[in-house]
Amino acid sequence: MSNADARRLARELAEPHLQRLADDLPGVRAAILASSDGFELVSVTVTELPLSQLSAMASAMQGLGDALARETGLERSRDIIVDSDLGKVVLMSIPGGPPPLVLMVVVTDQSPFGQLLLQCRNCCVAIGNDLKNRTSMPASIAS
Amino acid sequence: MSSEHKILFTGTMGAGKTTSIAALSEIPPVVTEALNSDRLAYDKATTTVALDYGEFTLEEGGKIQLVGTPGQMRFDFMWGVLARGALGIVLLIDNSRPDPLADLRTYVGHFEAFARNGRMVVAVGRTETHMRPAIDDFGDVLANDGILLPVLSADVRRRDDVLMLVNALLSQLEMTL
Ligand SMILES: Nc1nc2c(ncn2[C@@H]2O[C@H](COP(=O)(O)OP(=O)(O)OP(=O)(O)O)[C@@H](O)[C@H]2O)c(=O)[nH]1
Ligand SMILES: [Mg+2]
């Protein structure tokens, strides 16, 4: 499967998972799935945000997180959390790739931290599983 | 020159920022490469998403931090972050791109304070296959804007060429400091 196909598939498969996250989790402002080189693939937004810019930032943060993890002997970074008085930004890698993808979720302070982490993690696993199932099928069935 | 100083490498995607730092650094460089999903922009496997970092010791003993930016405009938020506190900038131009002079204007515009203060050198790459625009053309574009900077041809896969760029920047800085 080509890179472009993988991205198209990710877009298709991820949309309902992002929507569910936005519906179930209190205080979601945006949930964005981006490629690891910083392109927005699909997003669900509640309030207006600069999605392309945020996608590039998501990949830069993830790249820096991975570099930090490598330099400190932690191997790979999984999650990055930006914590502020007004809310949080959660960045999580989608497990299982390729393609390597990152989920960015922006929430207000209405979002309980434990629930935020759990539901973001579940969302990543669900997207990862869907992608794995689809990409491991023969092309004739997958399409 | 004493203690630690930072030199920034910038330029378009594929111009050779990561290659330059890998060529000159004395430590294994810190890299933030991600799978490149935009093979139309530049056909290579990976692209830098946050920074490159390497180190180089001057003969006098001062340490130079070599920092590379991502190339694409969508990462321009990183450019300002990385340029903070930099001594100077090596701007890499890929002469095989459609409009290298426009690339020059874009990056000089973005790092204008460095360019106007003489804290920049321009390195033109792939001149062996792409002779036009000529080195003088880059100087002319800058001069039209009242900017005077060294413009050099370089193949950043060669350590000596990268060293030459760093030395050109350092002597340029000595003149302006
Ligand atoms: N033929 C030729 N190839 C070059 C020259 N300079 C650099 N390259 C090649 O061009 C490529 C540059 O890749 P990178 O170093 O990743 O470029 P970069 O500027 O870091 O790119 P991004 O991080 O994606 O913005 C490498 O494959 C180099 O070997 C040159 O003068 N001639
Ligand atoms: Mg690079």
mmCIF file of C-alpha atoms and ligand atoms in Angstrom:
data_model
loop_
_atom_site.group_PDB
_atom_site.id
_atom_site.type_symbol
_atom_site.label_atom_id
_atom_site.label_comp_id
_atom_site.label_asym_id
_atom_site.label_seq_id
_atom_site.Cartn_x
_atom_site.Cartn_y
_atom_site.Cartn_z
ATOM 1 C CA MET A 1 0.000 0.000 0.000
ATOM 2 C CA SER A 2 1.362 3.422 -0.933
ATOM 3 C CA ASN A 3 1.845 6.230 1.504
ATOM 4 C CA ALA A 4 -1.055 8.169 0.007
ATOM 5 C CA ASP A 5 -3.350 5.132 0.239
ATOM 6 C CA ALA A 6 -2.375 4.592 3.862
ATOM 7 C CA ARG A 7 -3.248 8.186 4.634
ATOM 8 C CA ARG A 8 -6.576 7.958 2.826
ATOM 9 C CA LEU A 9 -7.414 4.808 4.749
ATOM 10 C CA ALA A 10 -6.396 6.372 8.063
ATOM 11 C CA ARG A 11 -8.651 9.316 7.317
ATOM 12 C CA GLU A 12 -11.585 7.043 6.576
ATOM 13 C CA LEU A 13 -11.135 4.724 9.529
ATOM 14 C CA ALA A 14 -10.309 7.364 12.120
ATOM 15 C CA GLU A 15 -13.206 9.758 11.609
ATOM 16 C CA PRO A 16 -15.828 7.794 13.628
ATOM 17 C CA HIS A 17 -13.335 7.208 16.440
ATOM 18 C CA LEU A 18 -12.531 10.909 16.672
ATOM 19 C CA GLN A 19 -16.252 11.729 16.614
ATOM 20 C CA ARG A 20 -16.952 9.277 19.426
ATOM 21 C CA LEU A 21 -14.130 10.769 21.492
ATOM 22 C CA ALA A 22 -15.528 14.272 20.974
ATOM 23 C CA ASP A 23 -19.040 13.092 21.908
ATOM 24 C CA ASP A 24 -18.101 11.078 24.993
ATOM 25 C CA LEU A 25 -15.399 13.204 26.568
ATOM 26 C CA PRO A 26 -16.407 16.486 28.240
ATOM 27 C CA GLY A 27 -14.683 19.689 27.144
ATOM 28 C CA VAL A 28 -13.242 18.589 23.792
ATOM 29 C CA ARG A 29 -12.350 21.537 21.556
ATOM 30 C CA ALA A 30 -10.704 19.514 18.802
ATOM 31 C CA ALA A 31 -9.419 16.041 18.001
ATOM 32 C CA ILE A 32 -6.953 15.874 15.130
ATOM 33 C CA LEU A 33 -5.224 12.930 13.483
ATOM 34 C CA ALA A 34 -1.973 13.984 11.792
ATOM 35 C CA SER A 35 0.770 12.206 9.865
ATOM 36 C CA SER A 36 4.104 12.044 11.667
ATOM 37 C CA ASP A 37 5.469 14.603 9.201
ATOM 38 C CA GLY A 38 2.844 17.121 10.109
ATOM 39 C CA PHE A 39 -0.123 16.893 7.756
ATOM 40 C CA GLU A 40 -3.686 17.006 9.026
ATOM 41 C CA LEU A 41 -5.463 13.814 7.951
ATOM 42 C CA VAL A 42 -8.823 14.151 9.651
ATOM 43 C CA SER A 43 -10.223 16.208 12.479
ATOM 44 C CA VAL A 44 -13.331 16.802 14.534
ATOM 45 C CA THR A 45 -13.659 20.302 15.896
ATOM 46 C CA VAL A 46 -15.997 21.897 18.364
ATOM 47 C CA THR A 47 -14.353 25.324 18.443
ATOM 48 C CA GLU A 48 -12.400 26.859 15.597
ATOM 49 C CA LEU A 49 -8.652 26.203 15.719
ATOM 50 C CA PRO A 50 -5.833 26.469 13.118
ATOM 51 C CA LEU A 51 -5.796 22.770 12.263
ATOM 52 C CA SER A 52 -2.942 22.712 9.724
ATOM 53 C CA GLN A 53 -0.684 24.620 12.067
ATOM 54 C CA LEU A 54 -1.615 22.399 15.006
ATOM 55 C CA SER A 55 -0.920 19.273 12.944
ATOM 56 C CA ALA A 56 2.587 20.472 12.104
ATOM 57 C CA MET A 57 3.114 21.285 15.774
ATOM 58 C CA ALA A 58 1.853 17.842 16.791
ATOM 59 C CA SER A 59 4.475 16.156 14.621
ATOM 60 C CA ALA A 60 7.241 18.472 15.832
ATOM 61 C CA MET A 61 6.343 17.762 19.463
ATOM 62 C CA GLN A 62 6.215 14.048 18.787
ATOM 63 C CA GLY A 63 9.565 14.210 16.981
ATOM 64 C CA LEU A 64 11.106 16.095 19.884
ATOM 65 C CA GLY A 65 9.539 13.657 22.367
ATOM 66 C CA ASP A 66 11.052 10.722 20.503
ATOM 67 C CA ALA A 67 14.456 12.426 20.376
ATOM 68 C CA LEU A 68 14.288 13.152 24.116
ATOM 69 C CA ALA A 69 13.272 9.577 24.850
ATOM 70 C CA ARG A 70 16.150 8.248 22.720
ATOM 71 C CA GLU A 71 18.728 10.529 24.343
ATOM 72 C CA THR A 72 17.617 9.499 27.842
ATOM 73 C CA GLY A 73 17.475 5.790 27.078
ATOM 74 C CA LEU A 74 13.662 5.578 27.094
ATOM 75 C CA GLU A 75 13.601 4.506 23.445
ATOM 76 C CA ARG A 76 10.240 5.876 22.281
ATOM 77 C CA SER A 77 7.915 8.560 23.513
ATOM 78 C CA ARG A 78 4.256 7.588 23.665
ATOM 79 C CA ASP A 79 2.325 10.525 25.106
ATOM 80 C CA ILE A 80 2.974 14.220 25.596
ATOM 81 C CA ILE A 81 0.702 16.372 27.732
ATOM 82 C CA VAL A 82 0.649 20.156 27.730
ATOM 83 C CA ASP A 83 -1.057 21.240 30.935
ATOM 84 C CA SER A 84 -2.439 24.708 31.497
ATOM 85 C CA ASP A 85 -4.931 26.330 33.869
ATOM 86 C CA LEU A 86 -7.447 26.622 31.042
ATOM 87 C CA GLY A 87 -7.150 23.133 29.623
ATOM 88 C CA LYS A 88 -4.854 20.551 28.147
ATOM 89 C CA VAL A 89 -3.378 19.339 24.906
ATOM 90 C CA VAL A 90 -2.755 15.605 24.673
ATOM 91 C CA LEU A 91 -0.513 14.097 22.015
ATOM 92 C CA MET A 92 -0.477 10.334 21.574
ATOM 93 C CA SER A 93 1.162 8.070 19.021
ATOM 94 C CA ILE A 94 -1.112 5.612 17.286
ATOM 95 C CA PRO A 95 0.278 2.163 18.110
ATOM 96 C CA GLY A 96 1.037 -0.432 15.493
ATOM 97 C CA GLY A 97 1.766 1.720 12.368
ATOM 98 C CA PRO A 98 2.835 2.193 9.619
ATOM 99 C CA PRO A 99 1.835 4.769 8.750
ATOM 100 C CA PRO A 100 3.132 6.544 11.866
ATOM 101 C CA LEU A 101 0.352 8.829 13.075
ATOM 102 C CA VAL A 102 -0.260 11.155 15.969
ATOM 103 C CA LEU A 103 -3.495 12.044 17.733
ATOM 104 C CA MET A 104 -3.843 15.546 19.161
ATOM 105 C CA VAL A 105 -6.724 16.318 21.485
ATOM 106 C CA VAL A 106 -7.376 19.828 22.784
ATOM 107 C CA VAL A 107 -9.658 20.081 25.817
ATOM 108 C CA THR A 108 -10.907 22.724 28.250
ATOM 109 C CA ASP A 109 -10.555 22.378 32.013
ATOM 110 C CA GLN A 110 -13.955 20.589 31.949
ATOM 111 C CA SER A 111 -12.187 17.383 30.996
ATOM 112 C CA PRO A 112 -11.275 15.158 33.977
ATOM 113 C CA PHE A 113 -7.617 14.157 33.573
ATOM 114 C CA GLY A 114 -8.012 10.419 34.148
ATOM 115 C CA GLN A 115 -10.910 10.135 31.759
ATOM 116 C CA LEU A 116 -9.053 12.264 29.217
ATOM 117 C CA LEU A 117 -6.033 9.962 29.199
ATOM 118 C CA LEU A 118 -8.082 6.775 29.165
ATOM 119 C CA GLN A 119 -10.368 7.825 26.326
ATOM 120 C CA CYS A 120 -7.539 9.229 24.225
ATOM 121 C CA ARG A 121 -5.609 5.984 24.704
ATOM 122 C CA ASN A 122 -8.673 3.900 23.786
ATOM 123 C CA CYS A 123 -9.195 6.030 20.705
ATOM 124 C CA CYS A 124 -5.576 5.486 19.603
ATOM 125 C CA VAL A 125 -5.795 1.737 20.131
ATOM 126 C CA ALA A 126 -9.071 1.562 18.204
ATOM 127 C CA ILE A 127 -7.633 3.506 15.264
ATOM 128 C CA GLY A 128 -4.469 1.390 15.360
ATOM 129 C CA ASN A 129 -6.456 -1.858 15.388
ATOM 130 C CA ASP A 130 -8.727 -0.786 12.542
ATOM 131 C CA LEU A 131 -5.737 0.217 10.473
ATOM 132 C CA LYS A 132 -3.921 -3.027 11.188
ATOM 133 C CA ASN A 133 -6.950 -5.133 10.262
ATOM 134 C CA ARG A 134 -7.503 -3.266 7.034
ATOM 135 C CA THR A 135 -3.884 -3.105 5.929
ATOM 136 C CA SER A 136 -3.261 -6.811 6.606
ATOM 137 C CA MET A 137 -6.169 -7.825 4.329
ATOM 138 C CA PRO A 138 -5.545 -8.713 0.711
ATOM 139 C CA ALA A 139 -5.891 -5.601 -1.440
ATOM 140 C CA SER A 140 -9.007 -6.931 -3.193
ATOM 141 C CA ILE A 141 -10.957 -7.155 0.087
ATOM 142 C CA ALA A 142 -9.491 -4.030 1.655
ATOM 143 C CA SER A 143 -10.595 -1.856 -1.224
ATOM 144 C CA MET B 1 35.912 32.793 20.693
ATOM 145 C CA SER B 2 34.975 31.334 24.048
ATOM 146 C CA SER B 3 32.287 29.077 25.568
ATOM 147 C CA GLU B 4 29.266 27.949 23.552
ATOM 148 C CA HIS B 5 27.655 29.404 20.486
ATOM 149 C CA LYS B 6 24.828 28.326 18.261
ATOM 150 C CA ILE B 7 24.817 28.294 14.480
ATOM 151 C CA LEU B 8 21.538 27.639 12.716
ATOM 152 C CA PHE B 9 21.224 25.746 9.422
ATOM 153 C CA THR B 10 18.096 26.521 7.460
ATOM 154 C CA GLY B 11 16.728 26.292 3.905
ATOM 155 C CA THR B 12 14.126 24.443 1.869
ATOM 156 C CA MET B 13 13.137 20.803 2.247
ATOM 157 C CA GLY B 14 15.980 18.609 1.003
ATOM 158 C CA ALA B 15 18.516 21.449 0.808
ATOM 159 C CA GLY B 16 20.786 19.436 3.115
ATOM 160 C CA LYS B 17 20.412 20.787 6.656
ATOM 161 C CA THR B 18 20.417 17.346 8.271
ATOM 162 C CA THR B 19 23.231 16.229 5.943
ATOM 163 C CA SER B 20 25.370 19.272 6.880
ATOM 164 C CA ILE B 21 25.077 18.684 10.589
ATOM 165 C CA ALA B 22 25.741 14.964 10.257
ATOM 166 C CA ALA B 23 28.846 15.777 8.188
ATOM 167 C CA LEU B 24 30.371 18.216 10.676
ATOM 168 C CA SER B 25 29.160 17.096 14.099
ATOM 169 C CA GLU B 26 31.601 15.400 16.462
ATOM 170 C CA ILE B 27 28.783 13.710 18.368
ATOM 171 C CA PRO B 28 26.122 11.465 16.851
ATOM 172 C CA PRO B 29 23.562 14.131 15.912
ATOM 173 C CA VAL B 30 20.190 14.346 17.618
ATOM 174 C CA VAL B 31 17.632 13.980 14.854
ATOM 175 C CA THR B 32 13.860 14.271 14.600
ATOM 176 C CA GLU B 33 13.218 12.542 11.303
ATOM 177 C CA ALA B 34 9.686 11.437 10.432
ATOM 178 C CA LEU B 35 8.537 9.365 7.480
ATOM 179 C CA ASN B 36 8.126 11.742 4.555
ATOM 180 C CA SER B 37 4.593 11.437 3.209
ATOM 181 C CA ASP B 38 4.986 14.276 0.695
ATOM 182 C CA ARG B 39 7.147 12.692 -1.987
ATOM 183 C CA LEU B 40 5.986 15.333 -4.467
ATOM 184 C CA ALA B 41 7.646 18.106 -2.482
ATOM 185 C CA TYR B 42 10.912 16.171 -2.268
ATOM 186 C CA ASP B 43 11.459 12.495 -2.946
ATOM 187 C CA LYS B 44 13.313 11.183 0.090
ATOM 188 C CA ALA B 45 12.444 8.753 2.864
ATOM 189 C CA THR B 46 12.396 11.053 5.878
ATOM 190 C CA THR B 47 12.074 14.697 6.772
ATOM 191 C CA THR B 48 12.994 16.748 9.848
ATOM 192 C CA VAL B 49 9.993 17.752 11.966
ATOM 193 C CA ALA B 50 11.547 19.631 14.880
ATOM 194 C CA LEU B 51 15.339 20.037 14.796
ATOM 195 C CA ASP B 52 18.766 18.576 14.182
ATOM 196 C CA TYR B 53 21.471 19.038 16.788
ATOM 197 C CA GLY B 54 25.203 18.469 16.564
ATOM 198 C CA GLU B 55 28.371 19.823 18.160
ATOM 199 C CA PHE B 56 31.670 21.022 16.841
ATOM 200 C CA THR B 57 34.781 22.264 18.659
ATOM 201 C CA LEU B 58 36.786 25.163 17.264
ATOM 202 C CA GLU B 59 40.589 25.062 17.222
ATOM 203 C CA GLU B 60 40.583 27.790 19.902
ATOM 204 C CA GLY B 61 38.496 25.498 22.096
ATOM 205 C CA GLY B 62 35.082 27.164 21.798
ATOM 206 C CA LYS B 63 32.144 24.880 21.259
ATOM 207 C CA ILE B 64 29.678 25.440 18.447
ATOM 208 C CA GLN B 65 26.184 24.012 18.650
ATOM 209 C CA LEU B 66 24.981 23.117 15.174
ATOM 210 C CA VAL B 67 21.206 23.368 14.992
ATOM 211 C CA GLY B 68 19.105 22.529 11.935
ATOM 212 C CA THR B 69 15.539 23.618 11.272
ATOM 213 C CA PRO B 70 12.781 21.752 9.482
ATOM 214 C CA GLY B 71 12.499 23.032 5.894
ATOM 215 C CA GLN B 72 8.806 23.290 5.102
ATOM 216 C CA MET B 73 6.824 26.456 5.763
ATOM 217 C CA ARG B 74 4.336 24.513 7.851
ATOM 218 C CA PHE B 75 7.112 24.184 10.423
ATOM 219 C CA ASP B 76 8.024 27.876 10.419
ATOM 220 C CA PHE B 77 6.946 28.150 14.065
ATOM 221 C CA MET B 78 10.100 26.159 14.853
ATOM 222 C CA TRP B 79 12.342 28.560 12.944
ATOM 223 C CA GLY B 80 11.911 31.406 15.416
ATOM 224 C CA VAL B 81 12.245 29.101 18.394
ATOM 225 C CA LEU B 82 15.515 27.647 17.096
ATOM 226 C CA ALA B 83 16.969 30.962 15.904
ATOM 227 C CA ARG B 84 16.680 32.486 19.371
ATOM 228 C CA GLY B 85 20.169 33.271 20.629
ATOM 229 C CA ALA B 86 21.890 32.024 17.490
ATOM 230 C CA LEU B 87 25.161 33.650 16.551
ATOM 231 C CA GLY B 88 24.430 33.332 12.855
ATOM 232 C CA ILE B 89 22.717 31.370 10.125
ATOM 233 C CA VAL B 90 23.880 29.172 7.262
ATOM 234 C CA LEU B 91 21.162 29.422 4.607
ATOM 235 C CA LEU B 92 21.217 26.444 2.242
ATOM 236 C CA ILE B 93 19.852 26.931 -1.255
ATOM 237 C CA ASP B 94 19.010 23.941 -3.464
ATOM 238 C CA ASN B 95 19.798 25.138 -6.971
ATOM 239 C CA SER B 96 17.789 22.290 -8.531
ATOM 240 C CA ARG B 97 14.525 23.745 -7.240
ATOM 241 C CA PRO B 98 12.219 25.662 -9.590
ATOM 242 C CA ASP B 99 13.046 29.147 -8.290
ATOM 243 C CA PRO B 100 16.123 29.283 -6.039
ATOM 244 C CA LEU B 101 16.141 33.105 -6.019
ATOM 245 C CA ALA B 102 12.590 33.116 -4.650
ATOM 246 C CA ASP B 103 13.734 30.633 -1.979
ATOM 247 C CA LEU B 104 16.511 33.045 -1.081
ATOM 248 C CA ARG B 105 14.044 35.921 -0.702
ATOM 249 C CA THR B 106 11.695 33.807 1.421
ATOM 250 C CA TYR B 107 14.305 32.680 3.926
ATOM 251 C CA VAL B 108 16.160 35.990 4.046
ATOM 252 C CA GLY B 109 12.792 37.664 4.645
ATOM 253 C CA HIS B 110 12.044 35.336 7.496
ATOM 254 C CA PHE B 111 15.448 35.787 9.114
ATOM 255 C CA GLU B 112 15.779 39.423 8.088
ATOM 256 C CA ALA B 113 17.420 40.672 11.294
ATOM 257 C CA PHE B 114 20.233 38.136 10.836
ATOM 258 C CA ALA B 115 20.659 38.970 7.148
ATOM 259 C CA ARG B 116 20.734 42.741 7.683
ATOM 260 C CA ASN B 117 23.281 42.425 10.477
ATOM 261 C CA GLY B 118 25.612 40.286 8.399
ATOM 262 C CA ARG B 119 24.955 37.242 10.569
ATOM 263 C CA MET B 120 24.342 34.911 7.634
ATOM 264 C CA VAL B 121 26.099 33.103 4.829
ATOM 265 C CA VAL B 122 24.323 31.717 1.780
ATOM 266 C CA ALA B 123 25.400 28.295 0.500
ATOM 267 C CA VAL B 124 24.239 27.199 -2.932
ATOM 268 C CA GLY B 125 24.125 23.442 -3.475
ATOM 269 C CA ARG B 126 23.838 21.158 -6.507
ATOM 270 C CA THR B 127 25.691 23.687 -8.658
ATOM 271 C CA GLU B 128 27.480 20.823 -10.418
ATOM 272 C CA THR B 129 24.209 19.870 -12.127
ATOM 273 C CA HIS B 130 22.374 23.204 -11.925
ATOM 274 C CA MET B 131 24.622 26.120 -12.821
ATOM 275 C CA ARG B 132 21.773 28.651 -13.056
ATOM 276 C CA PRO B 133 21.112 30.886 -11.246
ATOM 277 C CA ALA B 134 24.796 31.757 -10.881
ATOM 278 C CA ILE B 135 26.373 32.620 -7.547
ATOM 279 C CA ASP B 136 26.463 36.296 -8.573
ATOM 280 C CA ASP B 137 22.710 36.283 -9.175
ATOM 281 C CA PHE B 138 22.140 35.513 -5.483
ATOM 282 C CA GLY B 139 24.449 38.357 -4.481
ATOM 283 C CA ASP B 140 22.559 40.692 -6.835
ATOM 284 C CA VAL B 141 19.186 39.827 -5.323
ATOM 285 C CA LEU B 142 20.580 40.555 -1.871
ATOM 286 C CA ALA B 143 22.323 43.765 -3.001
ATOM 287 C CA ASN B 144 19.063 45.032 -4.509
ATOM 288 C CA ASP B 145 17.664 44.778 -1.030
ATOM 289 C CA GLY B 146 20.678 46.513 0.506
ATOM 290 C CA ILE B 147 22.049 43.277 1.988
ATOM 291 C CA LEU B 148 25.659 42.192 1.686
ATOM 292 C CA LEU B 149 26.417 38.558 2.533
ATOM 293 C CA PRO B 150 28.916 35.913 1.406
ATOM 294 C CA VAL B 151 27.402 33.561 -1.166
ATOM 295 C CA LEU B 152 29.326 30.311 -1.655
ATOM 296 C CA SER B 153 28.843 27.170 -3.648
ATOM 297 C CA ALA B 154 28.956 24.078 -1.426
ATOM 298 C CA ASP B 155 28.284 20.362 -1.431
ATOM 299 C CA VAL B 156 27.214 19.764 2.146
ATOM 300 C CA ARG B 157 27.772 16.024 1.870
ATOM 301 C CA ARG B 158 31.447 16.940 2.206
ATOM 302 C CA ARG B 159 32.623 17.813 5.708
ATOM 303 C CA ASP B 160 35.208 20.250 4.351
ATOM 304 C CA ASP B 161 32.534 22.227 2.558
ATOM 305 C CA VAL B 162 30.412 22.513 5.697
ATOM 306 C CA LEU B 163 33.493 23.541 7.659
ATOM 307 C CA MET B 164 34.188 26.196 5.045
ATOM 308 C CA LEU B 165 30.652 27.558 5.517
ATOM 309 C CA VAL B 166 31.000 27.702 9.289
ATOM 310 C CA ASN B 167 34.377 29.436 8.949
ATOM 311 C CA ALA B 168 32.948 31.912 6.449
ATOM 312 C CA LEU B 169 30.162 32.705 8.891
ATOM 313 C CA LEU B 170 32.582 33.113 11.796
ATOM 314 C CA SER B 171 34.874 35.479 9.875
ATOM 315 C CA GLN B 172 31.827 37.378 8.664
ATOM 316 C CA LEU B 173 30.753 37.742 12.313
ATOM 317 C CA GLU B 174 34.180 38.931 13.405
ATOM 318 C CA MET B 175 33.907 41.706 10.844
ATOM 319 C CA THR B 176 30.506 42.829 12.047
ATOM 320 C CA LEU B 177 30.922 42.441 15.808
HETATM 321 N N1 LIG C 1 23.716 15.603 -5.742
HETATM 322 C C1 LIG C 1 23.769 16.338 -4.630
HETATM 323 N N2 LIG C 1 23.073 15.915 -3.571
HETATM 324 C C2 LIG C 1 23.112 16.662 -2.455
HETATM 325 C C3 LIG C 1 23.867 17.854 -2.376
HETATM 326 N N3 LIG C 1 23.696 18.370 -1.149
HETATM 327 C C4 LIG C 1 22.859 17.521 -0.491
HETATM 328 N N4 LIG C 1 22.518 16.476 -1.260
HETATM 329 C C5 LIG C 1 21.622 15.358 -0.910
HETATM 330 O O1 LIG C 1 20.351 15.920 -0.670
HETATM 331 C C6 LIG C 1 19.700 15.276 0.412
HETATM 332 C C7 LIG C 1 19.409 16.280 1.513
HETATM 333 O O2 LIG C 1 18.662 15.655 2.509
HETATM 334 P P1 LIG C 1 18.564 16.217 3.984
HETATM 335 O O3 LIG C 1 19.901 16.467 4.561
HETATM 336 O O4 LIG C 1 17.641 15.321 4.717
HETATM 337 O O5 LIG C 1 17.862 17.605 3.716
HETATM 338 P P2 LIG C 1 17.178 18.568 4.771
HETATM 339 O O6 LIG C 1 17.495 19.952 4.334
HETATM 340 O O7 LIG C 1 17.569 18.201 6.150
HETATM 341 O O8 LIG C 1 15.638 18.263 4.488
HETATM 342 P P3 LIG C 1 14.348 18.442 5.460
HETATM 343 O O9 LIG C 1 14.741 18.118 6.845
HETATM 344 O O10 LIG C 1 13.356 17.474 4.893
HETATM 345 O O11 LIG C 1 13.907 19.868 5.284
HETATM 346 C C8 LIG C 1 20.632 14.176 0.877
HETATM 347 O O12 LIG C 1 20.239 12.981 0.265
HETATM 348 C C9 LIG C 1 22.010 14.650 0.367
HETATM 349 O O13 LIG C 1 22.870 13.570 0.128
HETATM 350 C C10 LIG C 1 24.600 18.287 -3.541
HETATM 351 O O14 LIG C 1 25.276 19.318 -3.570
HETATM 352 N N5 LIG C 1 24.520 17.475 -4.643
HETATM 353 MG MG MG C 2 16.451 17.731 7.747
#
